[in-house]
Amino acid sequence: MKLQSLKIIDHPVAKAYLTKIRDRNTSHFEFSQFVERLSMLLAYEASSGLKTKSKKIHTPLAPYKGVEIKQEIILLPILRAGLGLLGGFSRLFPDAKISHLGIYRDEETLLPVKYYFKFPELKNSRNASVFILDPMLATGGSMNFAINEVKIKGIRTIVVCSLVSAPEGVNEVLKLHPDIKIYTCSLDKKLNDKGYIIPGLGDAGDRLFGTH
Ligand code: PRP
Ligand code: URA
């Protein structure tokens, strides 16, 4: 595992929120609230590599040479569970364009099945940064599928944002895409024989939307 490509958010508030959403006694309403709060911390960390360009402004008292973000930001939640992270990221990037990618994992084969993709038209895809949002990085199949779809659009800067990751999934993503960076709140122990992350938090989509 290339350690410089993986950043684990080591923040006391993030750890406490993550414990809240792992807890099986947390209701789905509270689950979605804490996922949104946690996603704000994740968004802050995951955007630390963005580039800036200088911007001249005037404060009420004097001219000031400041900065603005250079890249165009695209937020791409993987449906459904990725929607839980969108609120926090949108607060940090209210002008971001939002791309939706619908993928579900076949429960037998664990392979990703695509059912929807909408990506914005960009004037300059080389100046864009895409943040792929999905709370769970398990086998890595869904994330690798998403990264491929985004690369086909000519995007070079891709940041993977997850709440809980399995070593198997992180390895799989970095093996195929050594050029991308993964931000996660936890690198858990392993996958079980059904492809669920242990200790994990269960099925993120079901817990988020109360469908279990
Ligand atoms: C979950 C999760 C990821 C995927 C991770 O989605 O949100 O997209 O599984 O598993 P992988 O790394 O093994 O591909 P799921 O298929 O349950 O769909 P949902 O979000 O619609 O519930
Ligand atoms: N998808 C989930 O929602 N949870 C897991 O643990 C693995 C895949």
PDB file of C-alpha atoms and ligand atoms in Angstrom:
ATOM      1  CA  MET A   1       0.000   0.000   0.000  1.00  0.00           C
ATOM      2  CA  LYS A   2       1.434   3.400  -1.043  1.00  0.00           C
ATOM      3  CA  LEU A   3       1.102   5.279   2.236  1.00  0.00           C
ATOM      4  CA  GLN A   4       1.446   8.743   0.678  1.00  0.00           C
ATOM      5  CA  SER A   5      -1.658   8.007  -1.423  1.00  0.00           C
ATOM      6  CA  LEU A   6      -3.804   7.200   1.612  1.00  0.00           C
ATOM      7  CA  LYS A   7      -4.714   9.780   4.241  1.00  0.00           C
ATOM      8  CA  ILE A   8      -6.623   8.696   7.329  1.00  0.00           C
ATOM      9  CA  ILE A   9      -8.405  11.543   9.099  1.00  0.00           C
ATOM     10  CA  ASP A  10      -6.990  11.548  12.611  1.00  0.00           C
ATOM     11  CA  HIS A  11      -9.204  14.060  14.407  1.00  0.00           C
ATOM     12  CA  PRO A  12     -10.936  13.541  17.765  1.00  0.00           C
ATOM     13  CA  VAL A  13     -14.270  14.909  16.504  1.00  0.00           C
ATOM     14  CA  ALA A  14     -14.140  12.681  13.430  1.00  0.00           C
ATOM     15  CA  LYS A  15     -13.420   9.640  15.608  1.00  0.00           C
ATOM     16  CA  ALA A  16     -16.334  10.437  17.934  1.00  0.00           C
ATOM     17  CA  TYR A  17     -18.768  10.968  15.011  1.00  0.00           C
ATOM     18  CA  LEU A  18     -17.577   7.777  13.365  1.00  0.00           C
ATOM     19  CA  THR A  19     -18.261   5.855  16.586  1.00  0.00           C
ATOM     20  CA  LYS A  20     -21.785   7.304  16.582  1.00  0.00           C
ATOM     21  CA  ILE A  21     -22.516   6.064  13.060  1.00  0.00           C
ATOM     22  CA  ARG A  22     -20.929   2.651  13.673  1.00  0.00           C
ATOM     23  CA  ASP A  23     -23.242   2.078  16.646  1.00  0.00           C
ATOM     24  CA  ARG A  24     -26.104  -0.248  15.679  1.00  0.00           C
ATOM     25  CA  ASN A  25     -28.370   1.620  18.101  1.00  0.00           C
ATOM     26  CA  THR A  26     -28.063   4.880  16.140  1.00  0.00           C
ATOM     27  CA  SER A  27     -31.361   5.630  14.351  1.00  0.00           C
ATOM     28  CA  HIS A  28     -31.349   6.296  10.619  1.00  0.00           C
ATOM     29  CA  PHE A  29     -32.226   9.971  11.195  1.00  0.00           C
ATOM     30  CA  GLU A  30     -29.241  10.414  13.538  1.00  0.00           C
ATOM     31  CA  PHE A  31     -27.106   8.312  11.210  1.00  0.00           C
ATOM     32  CA  SER A  32     -27.701  10.695   8.302  1.00  0.00           C
ATOM     33  CA  GLN A  33     -27.072  13.742  10.512  1.00  0.00           C
ATOM     34  CA  PHE A  34     -23.731  12.445  11.765  1.00  0.00           C
ATOM     35  CA  VAL A  35     -22.696  11.289   8.293  1.00  0.00           C
ATOM     36  CA  GLU A  36     -23.299  14.844   7.086  1.00  0.00           C
ATOM     37  CA  ARG A  37     -21.277  16.347   9.964  1.00  0.00           C
ATOM     38  CA  LEU A  38     -18.456  13.893   9.395  1.00  0.00           C
ATOM     39  CA  SER A  39     -18.472  14.669   5.687  1.00  0.00           C
ATOM     40  CA  MET A  40     -17.680  18.311   6.450  1.00  0.00           C
ATOM     41  CA  LEU A  41     -14.495  17.283   8.266  1.00  0.00           C
ATOM     42  CA  LEU A  42     -13.660  14.902   5.430  1.00  0.00           C
ATOM     43  CA  ALA A  43     -14.261  17.639   2.844  1.00  0.00           C
ATOM     44  CA  TYR A  44     -11.913  19.996   4.696  1.00  0.00           C
ATOM     45  CA  GLU A  45      -9.091  17.428   4.737  1.00  0.00           C
ATOM     46  CA  ALA A  46      -9.698  16.041   1.251  1.00  0.00           C
ATOM     47  CA  SER A  47      -9.488  19.511  -0.306  1.00  0.00           C
ATOM     48  CA  SER A  48      -6.121  20.374   1.241  1.00  0.00           C
ATOM     49  CA  GLY A  49      -4.338  19.658  -2.061  1.00  0.00           C
ATOM     50  CA  LEU A  50      -6.356  22.172  -4.111  1.00  0.00           C
ATOM     51  CA  LYS A  51      -4.365  24.825  -5.930  1.00  0.00           C
ATOM     52  CA  THR A  52      -4.986  28.541  -5.618  1.00  0.00           C
ATOM     53  CA  LYS A  53      -4.378  31.540  -7.838  1.00  0.00           C
ATOM     54  CA  SER A  54      -3.846  35.076  -6.674  1.00  0.00           C
ATOM     55  CA  LYS A  55      -6.779  37.457  -6.472  1.00  0.00           C
ATOM     56  CA  LYS A  56      -6.586  41.183  -5.804  1.00  0.00           C
ATOM     57  CA  ILE A  57      -9.393  42.619  -3.699  1.00  0.00           C
ATOM     58  CA  HIS A  58      -9.997  45.667  -1.509  1.00  0.00           C
ATOM     59  CA  THR A  59     -10.875  45.312   2.148  1.00  0.00           C
ATOM     60  CA  PRO A  60     -12.888  48.266   3.503  1.00  0.00           C
ATOM     61  CA  LEU A  61      -9.515  49.768   4.503  1.00  0.00           C
ATOM     62  CA  ALA A  62      -6.838  48.725   2.025  1.00  0.00           C
ATOM     63  CA  PRO A  63      -6.017  46.764  -1.101  1.00  0.00           C
ATOM     64  CA  TYR A  64      -5.249  43.102  -0.444  1.00  0.00           C
ATOM     65  CA  LYS A  65      -3.635  40.378  -2.510  1.00  0.00           C
ATOM     66  CA  GLY A  66      -5.471  37.163  -1.645  1.00  0.00           C
ATOM     67  CA  VAL A  67      -6.248  33.893  -3.392  1.00  0.00           C
ATOM     68  CA  GLU A  68      -9.092  31.962  -4.933  1.00  0.00           C
ATOM     69  CA  ILE A  69      -9.375  28.256  -5.792  1.00  0.00           C
ATOM     70  CA  LYS A  70      -7.905  27.610  -9.217  1.00  0.00           C
ATOM     71  CA  GLN A  71      -9.665  24.388 -10.162  1.00  0.00           C
ATOM     72  CA  GLU A  72     -13.255  23.781 -11.072  1.00  0.00           C
ATOM     73  CA  ILE A  73     -14.748  21.434  -8.457  1.00  0.00           C
ATOM     74  CA  ILE A  74     -17.016  18.526  -9.309  1.00  0.00           C
ATOM     75  CA  LEU A  75     -18.635  16.467  -6.567  1.00  0.00           C
ATOM     76  CA  LEU A  76     -19.590  12.972  -7.612  1.00  0.00           C
ATOM     77  CA  PRO A  77     -21.638  10.950  -5.108  1.00  0.00           C
ATOM     78  CA  ILE A  78     -21.978   7.255  -5.939  1.00  0.00           C
ATOM     79  CA  LEU A  79     -25.696   6.494  -5.526  1.00  0.00           C
ATOM     80  CA  ARG A  80     -27.197   5.808  -3.177  1.00  0.00           C
ATOM     81  CA  ALA A  81     -25.014   6.011  -0.084  1.00  0.00           C
ATOM     82  CA  GLY A  82     -22.666   8.666  -1.514  1.00  0.00           C
ATOM     83  CA  LEU A  83     -25.560  11.135  -1.270  1.00  0.00           C
ATOM     84  CA  GLY A  84     -25.005  11.156   2.492  1.00  0.00           C
ATOM     85  CA  LEU A  85     -21.668  12.906   1.990  1.00  0.00           C
ATOM     86  CA  LEU A  86     -22.944  15.478  -0.470  1.00  0.00           C
ATOM     87  CA  GLY A  87     -24.352  17.921   2.107  1.00  0.00           C
ATOM     88  CA  GLY A  88     -21.029  18.424   3.890  1.00  0.00           C
ATOM     89  CA  PHE A  89     -19.035  18.782   0.686  1.00  0.00           C
ATOM     90  CA  SER A  90     -21.591  21.188  -0.802  1.00  0.00           C
ATOM     91  CA  ARG A  91     -21.292  23.456   2.214  1.00  0.00           C
ATOM     92  CA  LEU A  92     -17.574  23.797   1.567  1.00  0.00           C
ATOM     93  CA  PHE A  93     -18.039  24.068  -2.212  1.00  0.00           C
ATOM     94  CA  PRO A  94     -21.419  25.711  -2.866  1.00  0.00           C
ATOM     95  CA  ASP A  95     -20.486  26.458  -6.508  1.00  0.00           C
ATOM     96  CA  ALA A  96     -19.381  22.916  -7.314  1.00  0.00           C
ATOM     97  CA  LYS A  97     -21.034  21.073 -10.153  1.00  0.00           C
ATOM     98  CA  ILE A  98     -22.601  17.783  -9.092  1.00  0.00           C
ATOM     99  CA  SER A  99     -22.327  14.588 -11.087  1.00  0.00           C
ATOM    100  CA  HIS A 100     -24.401  11.529 -10.146  1.00  0.00           C
ATOM    101  CA  LEU A 101     -23.226   7.990 -10.752  1.00  0.00           C
ATOM    102  CA  GLY A 102     -25.642   5.164  -9.982  1.00  0.00           C
ATOM    103  CA  ILE A 103     -23.932   1.880  -9.144  1.00  0.00           C
ATOM    104  CA  TYR A 104     -25.038  -0.986  -6.977  1.00  0.00           C
ATOM    105  CA  ARG A 105     -23.041  -4.001  -5.951  1.00  0.00           C
ATOM    106  CA  ASP A 106     -24.439  -7.334  -7.114  1.00  0.00           C
ATOM    107  CA  GLU A 107     -24.904  -9.269  -3.879  1.00  0.00           C
ATOM    108  CA  GLU A 108     -23.791 -12.593  -5.398  1.00  0.00           C
ATOM    109  CA  THR A 109     -20.798 -11.571  -7.499  1.00  0.00           C
ATOM    110  CA  LEU A 110     -19.942  -8.358  -5.538  1.00  0.00           C
ATOM    111  CA  LEU A 111     -19.351  -6.730  -8.948  1.00  0.00           C
ATOM    112  CA  PRO A 112     -20.576  -3.182  -9.652  1.00  0.00           C
ATOM    113  CA  VAL A 113     -23.664  -2.682 -11.826  1.00  0.00           C
ATOM    114  CA  LYS A 114     -24.109   0.773 -13.376  1.00  0.00           C
ATOM    115  CA  TYR A 115     -27.624   2.216 -13.811  1.00  0.00           C
ATOM    116  CA  TYR A 116     -27.109   5.991 -14.184  1.00  0.00           C
ATOM    117  CA  PHE A 117     -24.385   8.517 -15.008  1.00  0.00           C
ATOM    118  CA  LYS A 118     -24.647  12.239 -15.576  1.00  0.00           C
ATOM    119  CA  PHE A 119     -21.450  14.261 -15.834  1.00  0.00           C
ATOM    120  CA  PRO A 120     -21.300  18.032 -16.482  1.00  0.00           C
ATOM    121  CA  GLU A 121     -19.971  19.549 -19.695  1.00  0.00           C
ATOM    122  CA  LEU A 122     -16.647  21.182 -18.832  1.00  0.00           C
ATOM    123  CA  LYS A 123     -14.788  23.892 -20.755  1.00  0.00           C
ATOM    124  CA  ASN A 124     -11.443  22.611 -19.532  1.00  0.00           C
ATOM    125  CA  SER A 125     -11.439  19.121 -18.044  1.00  0.00           C
ATOM    126  CA  ARG A 126      -7.727  19.414 -17.228  1.00  0.00           C
ATOM    127  CA  ASN A 127      -8.469  22.199 -14.773  1.00  0.00           C
ATOM    128  CA  ALA A 128     -11.109  20.204 -12.913  1.00  0.00           C
ATOM    129  CA  SER A 129     -10.878  18.266  -9.650  1.00  0.00           C
ATOM    130  CA  VAL A 130     -13.389  15.492  -9.067  1.00  0.00           C
ATOM    131  CA  PHE A 131     -14.187  14.359  -5.533  1.00  0.00           C
ATOM    132  CA  ILE A 132     -15.776  10.902  -5.637  1.00  0.00           C
ATOM    133  CA  LEU A 133     -17.994  10.432  -2.587  1.00  0.00           C
ATOM    134  CA  ASP A 134     -18.927   7.060  -1.138  1.00  0.00           C
ATOM    135  CA  PRO A 135     -19.002   6.221   2.583  1.00  0.00           C
ATOM    136  CA  MET A 136     -17.848   2.623   2.021  1.00  0.00           C
ATOM    137  CA  LEU A 137     -14.774   1.395   0.153  1.00  0.00           C
ATOM    138  CA  ALA A 138     -15.086  -2.380   0.504  1.00  0.00           C
ATOM    139  CA  THR A 139     -13.758  -4.572  -2.352  1.00  0.00           C
ATOM    140  CA  GLY A 140     -13.006  -1.391  -4.322  1.00  0.00           C
ATOM    141  CA  GLY A 141     -15.060  -2.595  -7.302  1.00  0.00           C
ATOM    142  CA  SER A 142     -17.521   0.318  -7.233  1.00  0.00           C
ATOM    143  CA  MET A 143     -14.801   2.910  -6.712  1.00  0.00           C
ATOM    144  CA  ASN A 144     -12.596   1.564  -9.492  1.00  0.00           C
ATOM    145  CA  PHE A 145     -15.600   1.595 -11.805  1.00  0.00           C
ATOM    146  CA  ALA A 146     -16.304   5.228 -10.846  1.00  0.00           C
ATOM    147  CA  ILE A 147     -12.675   6.298 -11.320  1.00  0.00           C
ATOM    148  CA  ASN A 148     -12.634   4.752 -14.804  1.00  0.00           C
ATOM    149  CA  GLU A 149     -15.828   6.600 -15.778  1.00  0.00           C
ATOM    150  CA  VAL A 150     -14.312   9.898 -14.608  1.00  0.00           C
ATOM    151  CA  LYS A 151     -10.985   9.286 -16.346  1.00  0.00           C
ATOM    152  CA  ILE A 152     -12.844   8.638 -19.631  1.00  0.00           C
ATOM    153  CA  LYS A 153     -14.119  12.222 -19.291  1.00  0.00           C
ATOM    154  CA  GLY A 154     -10.517  13.459 -19.412  1.00  0.00           C
ATOM    155  CA  ILE A 155     -10.219  14.307 -15.721  1.00  0.00           C
ATOM    156  CA  ARG A 156      -6.725  14.083 -14.255  1.00  0.00           C
ATOM    157  CA  THR A 157      -7.250  15.107 -10.647  1.00  0.00           C
ATOM    158  CA  ILE A 158      -9.445  12.662  -8.753  1.00  0.00           C
ATOM    159  CA  VAL A 159      -9.824  12.432  -4.981  1.00  0.00           C
ATOM    160  CA  VAL A 160     -11.568   9.439  -3.403  1.00  0.00           C
ATOM    161  CA  CYS A 161     -13.484  10.310  -0.222  1.00  0.00           C
ATOM    162  CA  SER A 162     -14.818   7.555   2.025  1.00  0.00           C
ATOM    163  CA  LEU A 163     -15.760   7.199   5.667  1.00  0.00           C
ATOM    164  CA  VAL A 164     -14.773   3.568   6.213  1.00  0.00           C
ATOM    165  CA  SER A 165     -12.350   1.624   4.026  1.00  0.00           C
ATOM    166  CA  ALA A 166     -11.140  -1.952   3.947  1.00  0.00           C
ATOM    167  CA  PRO A 167      -7.465  -2.697   3.231  1.00  0.00           C
ATOM    168  CA  GLU A 168      -8.593  -4.941   0.337  1.00  0.00           C
ATOM    169  CA  GLY A 169     -10.422  -2.045  -1.351  1.00  0.00           C
ATOM    170  CA  VAL A 170      -7.675   0.515  -0.792  1.00  0.00           C
ATOM    171  CA  ASN A 171      -5.100  -1.882  -2.280  1.00  0.00           C
ATOM    172  CA  GLU A 172      -7.314  -2.634  -5.263  1.00  0.00           C
ATOM    173  CA  VAL A 173      -7.898   1.067  -6.030  1.00  0.00           C
ATOM    174  CA  LEU A 174      -4.249   2.074  -5.652  1.00  0.00           C
ATOM    175  CA  LYS A 175      -3.111  -0.922  -7.725  1.00  0.00           C
ATOM    176  CA  LEU A 176      -5.203   0.197 -10.710  1.00  0.00           C
ATOM    177  CA  HIS A 177      -5.002   3.945 -10.069  1.00  0.00           C
ATOM    178  CA  PRO A 178      -1.718   4.824  -8.349  1.00  0.00           C
ATOM    179  CA  ASP A 179      -2.204   8.458  -9.449  1.00  0.00           C
ATOM    180  CA  ILE A 180      -5.211   9.182  -7.208  1.00  0.00           C
ATOM    181  CA  LYS A 181      -5.421  10.038  -3.521  1.00  0.00           C
ATOM    182  CA  ILE A 182      -7.753   8.393  -0.990  1.00  0.00           C
ATOM    183  CA  TYR A 183      -9.061  10.221   2.084  1.00  0.00           C
ATOM    184  CA  THR A 184     -10.876   8.107   4.647  1.00  0.00           C
ATOM    185  CA  CYS A 185     -11.893   8.373   8.284  1.00  0.00           C
ATOM    186  CA  SER A 186     -10.870   4.795   9.049  1.00  0.00           C
ATOM    187  CA  LEU A 187      -8.927   1.903   7.616  1.00  0.00           C
ATOM    188  CA  ASP A 188     -10.790  -1.049   9.122  1.00  0.00           C
ATOM    189  CA  LYS A 189      -9.601  -4.595   9.676  1.00  0.00           C
ATOM    190  CA  LYS A 190     -10.914  -6.679   6.772  1.00  0.00           C
ATOM    191  CA  LEU A 191     -13.860  -7.809   4.665  1.00  0.00           C
ATOM    192  CA  ASN A 192     -16.069 -10.692   5.745  1.00  0.00           C
ATOM    193  CA  ASP A 193     -17.041 -13.496   3.345  1.00  0.00           C
ATOM    194  CA  LYS A 194     -20.037 -11.440   2.122  1.00  0.00           C
ATOM    195  CA  GLY A 195     -17.828  -8.446   1.254  1.00  0.00           C
ATOM    196  CA  TYR A 196     -18.886  -6.351   4.272  1.00  0.00           C
ATOM    197  CA  ILE A 197     -16.320  -4.287   6.131  1.00  0.00           C
ATOM    198  CA  ILE A 198     -15.432  -5.519   9.637  1.00  0.00           C
ATOM    199  CA  PRO A 199     -16.012  -3.853  12.075  1.00  0.00           C
ATOM    200  CA  GLY A 200     -17.544  -1.354   9.600  1.00  0.00           C
ATOM    201  CA  LEU A 201     -20.991   0.074  10.113  1.00  0.00           C
ATOM    202  CA  GLY A 202     -23.208  -2.309   8.173  1.00  0.00           C
ATOM    203  CA  ASP A 203     -24.976  -1.393   4.939  1.00  0.00           C
ATOM    204  CA  ALA A 204     -24.487   2.359   4.584  1.00  0.00           C
ATOM    205  CA  GLY A 205     -27.278   2.919   2.032  1.00  0.00           C
ATOM    206  CA  ASP A 206     -29.830   1.002   4.073  1.00  0.00           C
ATOM    207  CA  ARG A 207     -28.863   2.758   7.309  1.00  0.00           C
ATOM    208  CA  LEU A 208     -28.920   6.172   5.630  1.00  0.00           C
ATOM    209  CA  PHE A 209     -32.331   5.740   4.032  1.00  0.00           C
ATOM    210  CA  GLY A 210     -33.971   3.384   6.534  1.00  0.00           C
ATOM    211  CA  THR A 211     -34.456   0.603   3.982  1.00  0.00           C
ATOM    212  CA  HIS A 212     -33.158  -2.313   6.056  1.00  0.00           C
TER     213      HIS A 212
HETATM  214  C1  PRP B   1     -22.243   0.141  -1.212  1.00  0.00           C
HETATM  215  C2  PRP B   1     -21.352   1.346  -0.968  1.00  0.00           C
HETATM  216  C3  PRP B   1     -20.438   1.323  -2.144  1.00  0.00           C
HETATM  217  C4  PRP B   1     -20.252  -0.148  -2.384  1.00  0.00           C
HETATM  218  C5  PRP B   1     -18.922  -0.557  -1.821  1.00  0.00           C
HETATM  219  O1  PRP B   1     -23.234   0.427  -2.125  1.00  0.00           O
HETATM  220  O2  PRP B   1     -22.064   2.538  -0.810  1.00  0.00           O
HETATM  221  O3  PRP B   1     -20.962   1.963  -3.300  1.00  0.00           O
HETATM  222  O4  PRP B   1     -21.319  -0.833  -1.694  1.00  0.00           O
HETATM  223  O5  PRP B   1     -18.648  -1.873  -2.103  1.00  0.00           O
HETATM  224  P1  PRP B   1     -17.432  -2.320  -3.044  1.00  0.00           P
HETATM  225  O6  PRP B   1     -16.234  -1.512  -2.631  1.00  0.00           O
HETATM  226  O7  PRP B   1     -17.280  -3.767  -2.729  1.00  0.00           O
HETATM  227  O8  PRP B   1     -17.823  -2.066  -4.475  1.00  0.00           O
HETATM  228  P2  PRP B   1     -24.420  -0.603  -2.448  1.00  0.00           P
HETATM  229  O9  PRP B   1     -24.030  -1.515  -3.541  1.00  0.00           O
HETATM  230  O10 PRP B   1     -24.866  -1.238  -1.176  1.00  0.00           O
HETATM  231  O11 PRP B   1     -25.554   0.345  -3.045  1.00  0.00           O
HETATM  232  P3  PRP B   1     -26.432   1.467  -2.329  1.00  0.00           P
HETATM  233  O12 PRP B   1     -25.535   2.625  -2.014  1.00  0.00           O
HETATM  234  O13 PRP B   1     -27.444   1.793  -3.375  1.00  0.00           O
HETATM  235  O14 PRP B   1     -27.050   0.881  -1.088  1.00  0.00           O
HETATM  236  N1  URA B   2     -21.269  -1.678   1.370  1.00  0.00           N
HETATM  237  C1  URA B   2     -21.732  -1.258   2.566  1.00  0.00           C
HETATM  238  O1  URA B   2     -22.690  -0.474   2.638  1.00  0.00           O
HETATM  239  N2  URA B   2     -21.131  -1.719   3.671  1.00  0.00           N
HETATM  240  C2  URA B   2     -20.087  -2.558   3.641  1.00  0.00           C
HETATM  241  O2  URA B   2     -19.567  -2.923   4.702  1.00  0.00           O
HETATM  242  C3  URA B   2     -19.620  -2.975   2.386  1.00  0.00           C
HETATM  243  C4  URA B   2     -20.222  -2.512   1.260  1.00  0.00           C
END
